[in-house]
Short mmCIF file of C-alpha atoms in Angstrom, two decimals:
data_model
loop_
_atom_site.label_atom_id
_atom_site.label_comp_id
_atom_site.label_asym_id
_atom_site.label_seq_id
_atom_site.Cartn_x
_atom_site.Cartn_y
_atom_site.Cartn_z
CA UNK A 1 0.00 0.00 0.00
CA UNK A 2 1.35 3.42 -0.96
CA UNK A 3 1.84 6.08 1.69
CA UNK A 4 -0.60 8.98 1.62
CA UNK A 5 1.26 12.26 1.24
CA UNK A 6 0.78 15.98 0.72
CA UNK A 7 2.87 18.28 -1.42
CA UNK A 8 3.73 21.34 0.68
CA UNK A 9 4.36 24.68 -1.05
CA UNK A 10 5.56 28.06 0.21
CA UNK A 11 3.56 31.05 -1.00
CA UNK A 12 3.28 34.80 -0.65
CA UNK A 13 -0.50 34.56 -1.15
CA UNK A 14 -1.63 31.01 -0.28
CA UNK A 15 -5.30 31.50 -1.20
CA UNK A 16 -4.51 32.94 -4.64
CA UNK A 17 -1.88 30.30 -5.42
CA UNK A 18 -4.21 27.51 -4.23
CA UNK A 19 -6.97 28.88 -6.49
CA UNK A 20 -4.60 28.89 -9.49
CA UNK A 21 -3.42 25.32 -8.86
CA UNK A 22 -6.97 24.10 -8.20
CA UNK A 23 -7.93 25.37 -11.65
CA UNK A 24 -4.73 24.03 -13.26
CA UNK A 25 -5.13 20.54 -11.79
CA UNK A 26 -8.93 20.50 -11.63
CA UNK A 27 -8.71 20.13 -7.84
CA UNK A 28 -11.05 21.61 -5.22
CA UNK A 29 -10.47 23.37 -1.89
CA UNK A 30 -9.93 20.88 0.92
CA UNK A 31 -13.13 20.64 2.98
CA UNK A 32 -12.73 21.93 6.53
CA UNK A 33 -9.39 23.59 5.83
CA UNK A 34 -9.73 27.28 6.72
CA UNK A 35 -6.45 28.85 7.79
CA UNK A 36 -5.59 32.57 7.54
CA UNK A 37 -2.00 31.83 6.46
CA UNK A 38 -2.58 28.67 4.46
CA UNK A 39 -4.73 26.91 1.93
CA UNK A 40 -5.10 23.32 0.78
CA UNK A 41 -6.54 21.68 -2.33
CA UNK A 42 -7.43 18.06 -3.01
CA UNK A 43 -8.26 15.80 -5.92
CA UNK A 44 -12.08 15.57 -5.96
CA UNK A 45 -11.74 11.90 -6.95
CA UNK A 46 -9.43 11.17 -4.01
CA UNK A 47 -6.67 9.80 -6.24
CA UNK A 48 -3.96 12.47 -6.29
CA UNK A 49 -2.17 13.93 -3.29
CA UNK A 50 -3.35 16.99 -1.40
CA UNK A 51 -1.40 20.19 -2.01
CA UNK A 52 -0.92 22.64 0.84
CA UNK A 53 0.16 26.27 0.55
CA UNK A 54 1.70 28.06 3.53
CA UNK A 55 2.43 31.79 3.73
CA UNK A 56 6.15 32.52 4.14
CA UNK A 57 7.82 35.92 4.49
CA UNK A 58 10.60 35.38 1.97
CA UNK A 59 10.12 35.46 -1.80
CA UNK A 60 11.22 32.89 -4.34
CA UNK A 61 14.95 33.30 -5.02
CA UNK A 62 16.04 30.38 -7.22
CA UNK A 63 14.84 27.79 -9.72
CA UNK A 64 12.63 25.04 -8.35
CA UNK A 65 14.43 21.79 -7.55
CA UNK A 66 11.16 19.92 -8.09
CA UNK A 67 8.10 20.88 -10.09
CA UNK A 68 4.71 19.68 -11.25
CA UNK A 69 4.15 18.33 -14.75
CA UNK A 70 0.55 18.62 -15.89
CA UNK A 71 -0.03 15.68 -18.25
CA UNK A 72 -2.98 16.52 -20.49
CA UNK A 73 -2.42 14.12 -23.37
CA UNK A 74 -3.13 10.85 -21.56
CA UNK A 75 -1.02 7.76 -22.01
CA UNK A 76 0.89 6.70 -25.15
CA UNK A 77 0.62 5.79 -27.91
CA UNK A 78 -0.35 9.30 -29.03
CA UNK A 79 -1.55 10.99 -32.14
CA UNK A 80 1.27 13.56 -31.98
CA UNK A 81 -0.69 16.35 -33.67
CA UNK A 82 -3.60 15.87 -31.24
CA UNK A 83 -1.18 15.71 -28.29
CA UNK A 84 0.40 19.02 -29.34
CA UNK A 85 -3.05 20.59 -29.68
CA UNK A 86 -4.06 19.43 -26.19
CA UNK A 87 -0.84 20.77 -24.67
CA UNK A 88 -1.12 24.16 -26.38
CA UNK A 89 -4.82 24.49 -25.53
CA UNK A 90 -4.19 23.78 -21.85
CA UNK A 91 -1.22 26.17 -21.78
CA UNK A 92 -3.47 28.91 -23.21
CA UNK A 93 -6.08 28.21 -20.48
CA UNK A 94 -3.37 28.50 -17.83
CA UNK A 95 -2.07 31.78 -19.25
CA UNK A 96 -5.63 33.11 -18.98
CA UNK A 97 -5.64 31.93 -15.33
CA UNK A 98 -2.42 33.82 -14.51
CA UNK A 99 0.48 31.63 -15.68
CA UNK A 100 3.34 32.79 -17.88
CA UNK A 101 4.50 30.81 -20.90
CA UNK A 102 8.30 30.45 -20.87
CA UNK A 103 9.10 28.20 -23.85
CA UNK A 104 8.08 25.19 -25.89
CA UNK A 105 10.41 22.18 -25.73
CA UNK A 106 10.62 19.94 -28.78
CA UNK A 107 12.16 16.53 -29.34
CA UNK A 108 12.83 15.42 -32.91
CA UNK A 109 10.65 18.32 -34.10
CA UNK A 110 7.67 17.14 -31.98
CA UNK A 111 6.29 19.15 -29.07
CA UNK A 112 7.46 17.56 -25.84
CA UNK A 113 6.18 20.04 -23.29
CA UNK A 114 5.63 23.71 -22.54
CA UNK A 115 7.55 25.27 -19.65
CA UNK A 116 5.48 27.77 -17.67
CA UNK A 117 5.54 29.84 -14.48
CA UNK A 118 2.66 29.96 -11.99
CA UNK A 119 1.54 33.37 -10.64
CA UNK A 120 4.36 33.38 -8.05
CA UNK A 121 7.07 32.40 -10.53
CA UNK A 122 7.30 28.65 -9.79
CA UNK A 123 8.23 26.56 -12.82
CA UNK A 124 5.97 23.78 -14.11
CA UNK A 125 5.43 21.97 -17.39
CA UNK A 126 2.41 21.07 -19.48
CA UNK A 127 2.96 17.79 -21.31
#
């Protein structure tokens, strides 16, 4: 049996960052979690880990050592044109929600992923 775990994240504005990631991952606020300096989101299907956001006084100063990859194209084998469309469509949705597009990464001329920043500058990928 796997261990249940929560991904903990530092934030300047926990509620705003939790709202962004809830939209990005299609999560929901964690029921019963109401903290002035924190926020938590959960997978509504109970499959993925919870993600907690805690207010910290210091800002982000360096590149993430770990990041989230949002996998929108499902499992292989893929129709590569459809996979690229799904990735670009989701990246556009996330830009509208407050993310910043950094760059597209290609492998053998095929879209591999899009590198993005969340509203507080944390790197993540859409693949």
